[in-house]
mmCIF file with all atom_site columns, C-alpha atoms in Angstrom:
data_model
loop_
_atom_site.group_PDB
_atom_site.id
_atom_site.type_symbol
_atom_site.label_atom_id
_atom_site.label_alt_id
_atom_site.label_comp_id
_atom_site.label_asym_id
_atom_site.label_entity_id
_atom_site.label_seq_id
_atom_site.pdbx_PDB_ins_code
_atom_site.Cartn_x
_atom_site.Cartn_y
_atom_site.Cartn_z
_atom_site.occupancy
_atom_site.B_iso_or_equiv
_atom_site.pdbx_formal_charge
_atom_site.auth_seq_id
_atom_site.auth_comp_id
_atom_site.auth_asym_id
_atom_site.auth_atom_id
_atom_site.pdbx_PDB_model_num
ATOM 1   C CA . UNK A 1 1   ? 0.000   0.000   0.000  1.00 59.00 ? 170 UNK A CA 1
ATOM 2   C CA . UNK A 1 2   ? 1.534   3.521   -1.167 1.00 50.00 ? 171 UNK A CA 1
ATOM 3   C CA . UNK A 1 3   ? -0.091  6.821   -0.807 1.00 48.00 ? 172 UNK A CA 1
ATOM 4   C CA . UNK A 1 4   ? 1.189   10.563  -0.967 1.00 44.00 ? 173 UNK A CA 1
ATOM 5   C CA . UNK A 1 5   ? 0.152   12.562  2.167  1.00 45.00 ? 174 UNK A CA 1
ATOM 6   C CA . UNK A 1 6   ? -1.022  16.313  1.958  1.00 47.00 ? 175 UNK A CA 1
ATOM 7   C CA . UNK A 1 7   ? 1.470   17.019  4.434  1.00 47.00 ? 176 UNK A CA 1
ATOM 8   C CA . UNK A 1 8   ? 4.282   15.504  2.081  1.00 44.00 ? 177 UNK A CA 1
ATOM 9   C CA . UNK A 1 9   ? 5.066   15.237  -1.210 1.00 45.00 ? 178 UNK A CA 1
ATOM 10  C CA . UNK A 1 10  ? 7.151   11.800  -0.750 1.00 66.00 ? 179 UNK A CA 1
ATOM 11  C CA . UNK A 1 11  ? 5.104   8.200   -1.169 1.00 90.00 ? 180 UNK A CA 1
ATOM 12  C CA . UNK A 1 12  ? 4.439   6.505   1.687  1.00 96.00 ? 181 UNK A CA 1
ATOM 13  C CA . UNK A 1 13  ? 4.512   2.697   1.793  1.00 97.00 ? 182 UNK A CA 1
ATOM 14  C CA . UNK A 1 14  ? 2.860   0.218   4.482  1.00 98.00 ? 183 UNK A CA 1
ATOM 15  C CA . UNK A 1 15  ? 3.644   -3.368  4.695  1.00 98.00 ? 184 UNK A CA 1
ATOM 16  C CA . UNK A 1 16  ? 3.123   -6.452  6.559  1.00 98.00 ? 185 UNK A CA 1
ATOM 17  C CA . UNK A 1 17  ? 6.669   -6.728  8.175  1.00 98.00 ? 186 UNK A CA 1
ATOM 18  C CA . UNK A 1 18  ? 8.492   -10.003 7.660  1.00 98.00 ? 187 UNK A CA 1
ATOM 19  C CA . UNK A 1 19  ? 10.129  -11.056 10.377 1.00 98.00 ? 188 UNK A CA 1
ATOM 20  C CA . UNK A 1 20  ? 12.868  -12.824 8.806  1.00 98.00 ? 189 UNK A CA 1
ATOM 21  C CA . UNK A 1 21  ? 14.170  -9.765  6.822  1.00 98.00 ? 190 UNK A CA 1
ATOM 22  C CA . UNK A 1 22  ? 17.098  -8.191  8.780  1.00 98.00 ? 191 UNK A CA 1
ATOM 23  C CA . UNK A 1 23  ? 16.193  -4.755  7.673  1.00 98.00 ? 192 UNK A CA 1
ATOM 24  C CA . UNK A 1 24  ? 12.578  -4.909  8.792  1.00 98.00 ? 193 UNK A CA 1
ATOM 25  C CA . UNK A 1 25  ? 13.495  -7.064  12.165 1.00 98.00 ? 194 UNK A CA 1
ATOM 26  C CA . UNK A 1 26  ? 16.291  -3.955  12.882 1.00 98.00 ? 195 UNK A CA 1
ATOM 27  C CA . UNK A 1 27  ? 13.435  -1.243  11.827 1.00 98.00 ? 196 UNK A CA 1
ATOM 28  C CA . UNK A 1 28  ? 11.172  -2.883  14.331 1.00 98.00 ? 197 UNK A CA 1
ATOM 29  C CA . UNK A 1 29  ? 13.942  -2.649  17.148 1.00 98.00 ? 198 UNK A CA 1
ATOM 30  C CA . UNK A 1 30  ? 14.716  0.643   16.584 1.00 98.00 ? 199 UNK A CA 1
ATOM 31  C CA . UNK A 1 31  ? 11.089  2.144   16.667 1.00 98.00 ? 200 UNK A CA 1
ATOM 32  C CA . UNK A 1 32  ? 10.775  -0.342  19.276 1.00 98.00 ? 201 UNK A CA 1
ATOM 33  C CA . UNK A 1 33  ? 13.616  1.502   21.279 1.00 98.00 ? 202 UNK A CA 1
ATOM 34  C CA . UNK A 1 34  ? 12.061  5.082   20.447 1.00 97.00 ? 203 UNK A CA 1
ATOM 35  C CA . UNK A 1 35  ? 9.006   4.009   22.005 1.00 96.00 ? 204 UNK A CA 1
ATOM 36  C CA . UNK A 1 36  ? 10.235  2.407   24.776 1.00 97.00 ? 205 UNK A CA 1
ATOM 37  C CA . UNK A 1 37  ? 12.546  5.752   25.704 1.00 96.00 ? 206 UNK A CA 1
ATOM 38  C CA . UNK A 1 38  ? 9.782   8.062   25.469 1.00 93.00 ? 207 UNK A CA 1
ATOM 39  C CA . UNK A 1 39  ? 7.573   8.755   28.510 1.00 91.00 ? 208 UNK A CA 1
ATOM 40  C CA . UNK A 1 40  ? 4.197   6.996   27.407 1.00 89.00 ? 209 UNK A CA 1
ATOM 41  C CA . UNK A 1 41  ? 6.650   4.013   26.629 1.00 91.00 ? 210 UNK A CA 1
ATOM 42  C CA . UNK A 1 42  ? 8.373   4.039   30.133 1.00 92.00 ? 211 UNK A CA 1
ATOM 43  C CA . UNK A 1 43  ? 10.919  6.305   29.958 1.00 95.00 ? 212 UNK A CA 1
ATOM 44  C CA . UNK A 1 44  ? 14.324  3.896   29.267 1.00 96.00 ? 213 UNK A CA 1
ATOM 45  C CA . UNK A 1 45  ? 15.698  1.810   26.267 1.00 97.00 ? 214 UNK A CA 1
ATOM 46  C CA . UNK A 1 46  ? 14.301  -1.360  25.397 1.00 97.00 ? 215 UNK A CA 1
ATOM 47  C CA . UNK A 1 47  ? 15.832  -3.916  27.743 1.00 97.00 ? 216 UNK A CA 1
ATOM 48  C CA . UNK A 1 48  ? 18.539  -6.193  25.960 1.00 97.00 ? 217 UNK A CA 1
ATOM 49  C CA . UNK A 1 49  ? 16.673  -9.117  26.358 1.00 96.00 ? 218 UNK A CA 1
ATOM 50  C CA . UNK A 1 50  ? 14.020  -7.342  24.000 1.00 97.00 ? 219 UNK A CA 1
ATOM 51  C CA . UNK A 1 51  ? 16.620  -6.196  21.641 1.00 97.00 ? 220 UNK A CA 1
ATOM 52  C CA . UNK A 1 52  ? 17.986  -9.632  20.761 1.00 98.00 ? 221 UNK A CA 1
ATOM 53  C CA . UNK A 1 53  ? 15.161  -11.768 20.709 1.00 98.00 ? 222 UNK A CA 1
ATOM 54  C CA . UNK A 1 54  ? 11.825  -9.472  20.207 1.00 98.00 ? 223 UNK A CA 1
ATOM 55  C CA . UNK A 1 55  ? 11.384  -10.298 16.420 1.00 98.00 ? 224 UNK A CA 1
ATOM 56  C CA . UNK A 1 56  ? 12.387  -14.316 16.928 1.00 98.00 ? 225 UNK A CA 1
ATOM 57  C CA . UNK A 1 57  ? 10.136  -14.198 19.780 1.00 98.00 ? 226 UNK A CA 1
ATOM 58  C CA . UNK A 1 58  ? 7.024   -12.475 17.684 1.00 98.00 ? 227 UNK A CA 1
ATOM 59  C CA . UNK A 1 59  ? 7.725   -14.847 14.342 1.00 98.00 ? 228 UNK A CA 1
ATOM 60  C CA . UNK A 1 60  ? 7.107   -17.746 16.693 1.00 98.00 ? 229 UNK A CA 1
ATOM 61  C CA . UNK A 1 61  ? 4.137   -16.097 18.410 1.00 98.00 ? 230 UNK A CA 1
ATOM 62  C CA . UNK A 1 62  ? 0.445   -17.592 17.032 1.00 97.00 ? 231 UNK A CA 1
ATOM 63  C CA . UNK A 1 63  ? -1.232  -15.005 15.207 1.00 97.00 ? 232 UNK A CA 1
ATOM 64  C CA . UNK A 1 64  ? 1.839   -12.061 15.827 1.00 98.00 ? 233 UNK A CA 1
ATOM 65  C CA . UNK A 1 65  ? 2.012   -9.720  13.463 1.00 98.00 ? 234 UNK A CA 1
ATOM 66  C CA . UNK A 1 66  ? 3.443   -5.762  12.515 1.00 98.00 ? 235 UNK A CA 1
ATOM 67  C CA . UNK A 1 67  ? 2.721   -3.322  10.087 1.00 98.00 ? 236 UNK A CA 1
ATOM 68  C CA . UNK A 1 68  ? 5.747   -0.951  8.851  1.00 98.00 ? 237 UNK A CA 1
ATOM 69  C CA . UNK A 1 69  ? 5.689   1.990   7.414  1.00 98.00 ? 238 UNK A CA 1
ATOM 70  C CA . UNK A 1 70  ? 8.140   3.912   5.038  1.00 98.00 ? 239 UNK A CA 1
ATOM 71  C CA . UNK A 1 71  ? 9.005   6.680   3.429  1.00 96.00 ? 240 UNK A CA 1
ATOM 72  C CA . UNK A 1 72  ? 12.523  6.748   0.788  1.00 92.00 ? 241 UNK A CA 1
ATOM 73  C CA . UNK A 1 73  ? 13.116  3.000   2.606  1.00 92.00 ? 242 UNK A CA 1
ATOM 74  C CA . UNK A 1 74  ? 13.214  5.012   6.183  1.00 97.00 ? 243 UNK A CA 1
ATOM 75  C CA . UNK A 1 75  ? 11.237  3.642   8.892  1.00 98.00 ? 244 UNK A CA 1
ATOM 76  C CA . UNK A 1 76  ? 8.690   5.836   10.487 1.00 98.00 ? 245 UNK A CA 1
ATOM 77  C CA . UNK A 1 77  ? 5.958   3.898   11.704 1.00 98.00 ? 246 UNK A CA 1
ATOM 78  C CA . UNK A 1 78  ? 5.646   0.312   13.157 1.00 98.00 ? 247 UNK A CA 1
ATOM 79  C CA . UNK A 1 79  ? 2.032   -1.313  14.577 1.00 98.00 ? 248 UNK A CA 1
ATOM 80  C CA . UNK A 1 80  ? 1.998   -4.912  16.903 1.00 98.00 ? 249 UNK A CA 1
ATOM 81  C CA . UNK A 1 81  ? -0.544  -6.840  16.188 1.00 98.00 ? 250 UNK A CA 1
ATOM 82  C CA . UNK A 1 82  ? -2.007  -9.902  18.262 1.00 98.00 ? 251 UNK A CA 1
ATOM 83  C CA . UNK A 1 83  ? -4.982  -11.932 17.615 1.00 98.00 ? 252 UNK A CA 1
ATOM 84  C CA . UNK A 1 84  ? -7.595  -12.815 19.803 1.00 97.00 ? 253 UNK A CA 1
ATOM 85  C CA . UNK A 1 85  ? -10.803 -14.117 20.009 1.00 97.00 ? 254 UNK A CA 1
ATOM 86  C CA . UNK A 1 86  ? -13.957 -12.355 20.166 1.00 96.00 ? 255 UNK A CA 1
ATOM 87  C CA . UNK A 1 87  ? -16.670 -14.755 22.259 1.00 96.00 ? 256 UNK A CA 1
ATOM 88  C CA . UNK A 1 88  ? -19.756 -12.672 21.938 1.00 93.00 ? 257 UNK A CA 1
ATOM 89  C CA . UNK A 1 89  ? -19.115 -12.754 18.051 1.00 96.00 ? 258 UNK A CA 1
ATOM 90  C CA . UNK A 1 90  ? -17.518 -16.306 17.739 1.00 98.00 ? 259 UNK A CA 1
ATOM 91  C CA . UNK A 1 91  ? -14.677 -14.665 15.676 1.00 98.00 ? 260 UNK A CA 1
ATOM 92  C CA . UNK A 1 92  ? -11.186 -13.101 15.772 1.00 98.00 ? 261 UNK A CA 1
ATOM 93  C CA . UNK A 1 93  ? -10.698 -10.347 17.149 1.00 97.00 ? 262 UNK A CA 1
ATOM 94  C CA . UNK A 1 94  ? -7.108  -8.126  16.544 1.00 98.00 ? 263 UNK A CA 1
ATOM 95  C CA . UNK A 1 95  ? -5.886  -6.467  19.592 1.00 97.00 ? 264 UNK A CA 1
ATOM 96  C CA . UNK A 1 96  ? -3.343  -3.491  18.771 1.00 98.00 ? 265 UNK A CA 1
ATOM 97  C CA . UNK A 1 97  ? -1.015  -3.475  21.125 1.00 96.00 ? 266 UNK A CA 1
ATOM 98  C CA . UNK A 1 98  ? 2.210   -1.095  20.295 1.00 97.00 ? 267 UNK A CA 1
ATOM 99  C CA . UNK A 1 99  ? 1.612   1.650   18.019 1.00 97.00 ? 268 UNK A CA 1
ATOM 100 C CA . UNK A 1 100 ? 4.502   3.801   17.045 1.00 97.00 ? 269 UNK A CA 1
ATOM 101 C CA . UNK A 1 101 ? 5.239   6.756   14.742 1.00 97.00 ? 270 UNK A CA 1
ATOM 102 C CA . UNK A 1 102 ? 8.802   8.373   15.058 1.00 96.00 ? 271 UNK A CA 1
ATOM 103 C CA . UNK A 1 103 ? 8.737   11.470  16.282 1.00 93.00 ? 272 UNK A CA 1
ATOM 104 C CA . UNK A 1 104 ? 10.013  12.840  13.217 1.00 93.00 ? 273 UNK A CA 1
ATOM 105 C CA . UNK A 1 105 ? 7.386   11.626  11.284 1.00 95.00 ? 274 UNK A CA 1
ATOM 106 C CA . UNK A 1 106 ? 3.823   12.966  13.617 1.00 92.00 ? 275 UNK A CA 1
ATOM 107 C CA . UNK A 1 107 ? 1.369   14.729  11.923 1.00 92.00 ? 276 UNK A CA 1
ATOM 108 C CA . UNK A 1 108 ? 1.864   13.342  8.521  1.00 93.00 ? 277 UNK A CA 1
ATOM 109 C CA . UNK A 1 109 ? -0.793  10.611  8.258  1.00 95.00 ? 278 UNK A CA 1
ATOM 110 C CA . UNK A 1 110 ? 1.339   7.601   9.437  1.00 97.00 ? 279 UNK A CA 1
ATOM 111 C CA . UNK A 1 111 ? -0.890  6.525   11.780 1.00 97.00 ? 280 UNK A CA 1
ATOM 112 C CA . UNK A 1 112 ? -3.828  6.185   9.842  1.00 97.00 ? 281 UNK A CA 1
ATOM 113 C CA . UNK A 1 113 ? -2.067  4.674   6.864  1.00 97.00 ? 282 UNK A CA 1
ATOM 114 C CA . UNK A 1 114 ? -0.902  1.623   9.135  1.00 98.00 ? 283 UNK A CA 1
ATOM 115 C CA . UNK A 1 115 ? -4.765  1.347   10.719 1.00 98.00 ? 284 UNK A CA 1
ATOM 116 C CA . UNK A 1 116 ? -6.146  1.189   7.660  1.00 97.00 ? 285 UNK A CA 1
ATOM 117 C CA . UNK A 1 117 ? -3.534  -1.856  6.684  1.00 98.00 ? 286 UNK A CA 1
ATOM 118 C CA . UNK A 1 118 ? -4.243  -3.377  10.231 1.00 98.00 ? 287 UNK A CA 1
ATOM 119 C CA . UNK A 1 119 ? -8.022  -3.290  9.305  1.00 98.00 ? 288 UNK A CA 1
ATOM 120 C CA . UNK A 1 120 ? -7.748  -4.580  5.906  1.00 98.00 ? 289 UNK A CA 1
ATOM 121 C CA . UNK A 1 121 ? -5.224  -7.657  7.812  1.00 98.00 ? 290 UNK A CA 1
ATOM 122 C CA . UNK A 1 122 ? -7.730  -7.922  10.278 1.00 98.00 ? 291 UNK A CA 1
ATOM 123 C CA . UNK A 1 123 ? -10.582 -8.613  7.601  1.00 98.00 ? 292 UNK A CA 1
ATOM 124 C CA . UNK A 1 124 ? -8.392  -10.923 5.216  1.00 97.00 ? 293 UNK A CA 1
ATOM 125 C CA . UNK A 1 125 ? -7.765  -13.235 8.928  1.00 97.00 ? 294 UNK A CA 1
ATOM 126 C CA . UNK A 1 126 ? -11.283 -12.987 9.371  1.00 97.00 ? 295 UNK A CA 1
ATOM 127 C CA . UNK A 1 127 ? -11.456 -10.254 12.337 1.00 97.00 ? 296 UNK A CA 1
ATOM 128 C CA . UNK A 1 128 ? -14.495 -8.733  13.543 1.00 97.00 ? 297 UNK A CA 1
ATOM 129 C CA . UNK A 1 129 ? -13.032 -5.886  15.644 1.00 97.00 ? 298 UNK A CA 1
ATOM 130 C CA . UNK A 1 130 ? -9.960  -3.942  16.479 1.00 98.00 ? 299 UNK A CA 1
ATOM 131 C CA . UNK A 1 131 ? -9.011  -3.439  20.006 1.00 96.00 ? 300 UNK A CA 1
ATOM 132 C CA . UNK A 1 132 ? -6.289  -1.334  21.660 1.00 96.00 ? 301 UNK A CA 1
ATOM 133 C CA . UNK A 1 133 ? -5.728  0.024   24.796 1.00 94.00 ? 302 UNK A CA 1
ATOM 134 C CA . UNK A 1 134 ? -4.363  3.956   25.116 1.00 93.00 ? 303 UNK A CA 1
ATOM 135 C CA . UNK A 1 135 ? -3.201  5.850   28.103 1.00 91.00 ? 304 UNK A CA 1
ATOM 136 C CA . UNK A 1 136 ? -5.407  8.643   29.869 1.00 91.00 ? 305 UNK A CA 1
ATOM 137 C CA . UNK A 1 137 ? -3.465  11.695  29.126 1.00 93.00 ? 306 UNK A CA 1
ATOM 138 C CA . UNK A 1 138 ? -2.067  10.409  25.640 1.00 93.00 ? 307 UNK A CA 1
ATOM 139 C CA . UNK A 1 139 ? -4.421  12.955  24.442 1.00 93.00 ? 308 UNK A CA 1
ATOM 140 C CA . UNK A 1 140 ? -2.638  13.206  20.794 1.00 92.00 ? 309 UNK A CA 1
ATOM 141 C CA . UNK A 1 141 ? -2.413  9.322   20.293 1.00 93.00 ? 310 UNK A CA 1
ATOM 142 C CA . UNK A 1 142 ? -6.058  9.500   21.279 1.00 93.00 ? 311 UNK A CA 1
ATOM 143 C CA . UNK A 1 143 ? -7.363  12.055  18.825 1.00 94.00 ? 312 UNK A CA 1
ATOM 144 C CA . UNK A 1 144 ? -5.039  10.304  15.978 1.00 95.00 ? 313 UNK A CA 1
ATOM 145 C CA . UNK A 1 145 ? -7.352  6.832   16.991 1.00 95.00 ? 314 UNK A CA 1
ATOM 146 C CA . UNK A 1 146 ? -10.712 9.066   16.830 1.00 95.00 ? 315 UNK A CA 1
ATOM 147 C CA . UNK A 1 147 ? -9.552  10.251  13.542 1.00 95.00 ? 316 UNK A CA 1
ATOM 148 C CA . UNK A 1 148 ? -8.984  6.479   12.797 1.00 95.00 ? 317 UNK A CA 1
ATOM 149 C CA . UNK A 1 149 ? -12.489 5.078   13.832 1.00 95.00 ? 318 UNK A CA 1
ATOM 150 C CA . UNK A 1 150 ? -11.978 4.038   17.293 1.00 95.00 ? 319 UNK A CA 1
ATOM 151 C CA . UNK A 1 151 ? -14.074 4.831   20.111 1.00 93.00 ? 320 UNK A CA 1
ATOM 152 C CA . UNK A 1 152 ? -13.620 4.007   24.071 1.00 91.00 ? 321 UNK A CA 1
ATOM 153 C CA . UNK A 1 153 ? -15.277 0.747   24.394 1.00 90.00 ? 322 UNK A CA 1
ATOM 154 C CA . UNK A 1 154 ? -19.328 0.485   25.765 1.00 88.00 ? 323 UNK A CA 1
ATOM 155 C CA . UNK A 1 155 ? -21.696 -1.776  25.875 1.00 84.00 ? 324 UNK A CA 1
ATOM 156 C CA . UNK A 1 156 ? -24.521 0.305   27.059 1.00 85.00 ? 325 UNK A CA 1
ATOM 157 C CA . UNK A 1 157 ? -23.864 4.057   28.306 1.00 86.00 ? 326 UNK A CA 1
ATOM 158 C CA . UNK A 1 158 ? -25.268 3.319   31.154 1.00 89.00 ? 327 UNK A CA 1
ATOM 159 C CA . UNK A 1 159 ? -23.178 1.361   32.614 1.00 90.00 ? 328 UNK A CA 1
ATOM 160 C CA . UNK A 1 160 ? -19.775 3.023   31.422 1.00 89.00 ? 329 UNK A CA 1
ATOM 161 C CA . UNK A 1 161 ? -16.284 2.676   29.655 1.00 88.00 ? 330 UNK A CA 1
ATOM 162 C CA . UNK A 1 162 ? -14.474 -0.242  29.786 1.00 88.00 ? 331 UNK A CA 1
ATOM 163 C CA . UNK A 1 163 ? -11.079 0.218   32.165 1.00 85.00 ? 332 UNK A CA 1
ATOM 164 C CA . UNK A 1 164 ? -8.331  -1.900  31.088 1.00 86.00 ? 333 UNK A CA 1
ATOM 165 C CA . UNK A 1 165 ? -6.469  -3.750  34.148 1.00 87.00 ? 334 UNK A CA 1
ATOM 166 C CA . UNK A 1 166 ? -3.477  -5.363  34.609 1.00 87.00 ? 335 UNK A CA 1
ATOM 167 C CA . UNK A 1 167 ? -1.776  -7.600  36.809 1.00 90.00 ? 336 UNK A CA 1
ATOM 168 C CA . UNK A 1 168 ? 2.348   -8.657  36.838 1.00 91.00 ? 337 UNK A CA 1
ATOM 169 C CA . UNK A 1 169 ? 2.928   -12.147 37.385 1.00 95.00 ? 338 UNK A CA 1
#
């Protein structure tokens, strides 16, 4: 998938990342490691464990997958994807669970380049929703997801948002 942004006049291209391409597997570290330094990603470099065994680890992962995206054969955006299942509907489900687009690169229709792939995935493997979970006060990854076609999950109004939980074992 290619497309030309208003924002810039260069082509960008979103594919499903192969895992067993060096390039790709170091592109995913690196905007791995971006993430992972800024504060909504915890601050510090991705540990060396993660480093060295993050793309071996998600190739041998049932229903893993990423979405790149590039512009002139740089990196700039990179989406972890995870399938689930979906019990109300009897169907997969794909939960997004690291979205990243380089600093460098905000504000120029990444984002919604690599949800559109991850729907299109998500359709082809049979999905019948997207989920994702977003921080409070990540107010700009937020509007970038409204912009995109998510919504805070709710069953009835009534009753509230879902929270999402976690606990370290």
């Amino acid at each position: 998938m290619a497309l030309v942004t208003p924002e810039t006049s260069s082509a960008l291209r979103v594919v499903l990342a192969n895992y067993t391409d060096s390039h790709q597997a170091e592109d995913i570290i690196h905007l791995m490691d971006e993430y992972s330094r800024h504060p909504f990603g915890g601050g510090g470099p991705l540990p060396e464990p993660c480093r060295n065994e993050l793309v071996s680890k998600l190739a041998n992962f049932p229903g893993a997958f990423s979405v790149l995206a590039y512009s002139d054969n740089e990196a700039l955006g990179l989406v972890n994807c995870f399938t689930g299942f979906s019990t109300f509907s009897c169907m997969p489900l794909i939960n997004i669970h690291d979205v990243i687009v380089s600093e460098r690169a905000r504000g120029q229709g990444v984002c919604a380049a690599m949800m559109d792939f991850v729907a299109l995935e998500a359709k082809k493997r049979g999905g019948c929703k997207l989920t994702m979970e977003v921080l409070e006060k990540n107010f700009a990854a937020k509007n970038a997801y409204r912009k995109s076609g998510f919504k805070p999950y709710t069953l009835d109004e009534e009753f509230g948002q879902a929270e999402f939980w976690q606990r370290y074992l």
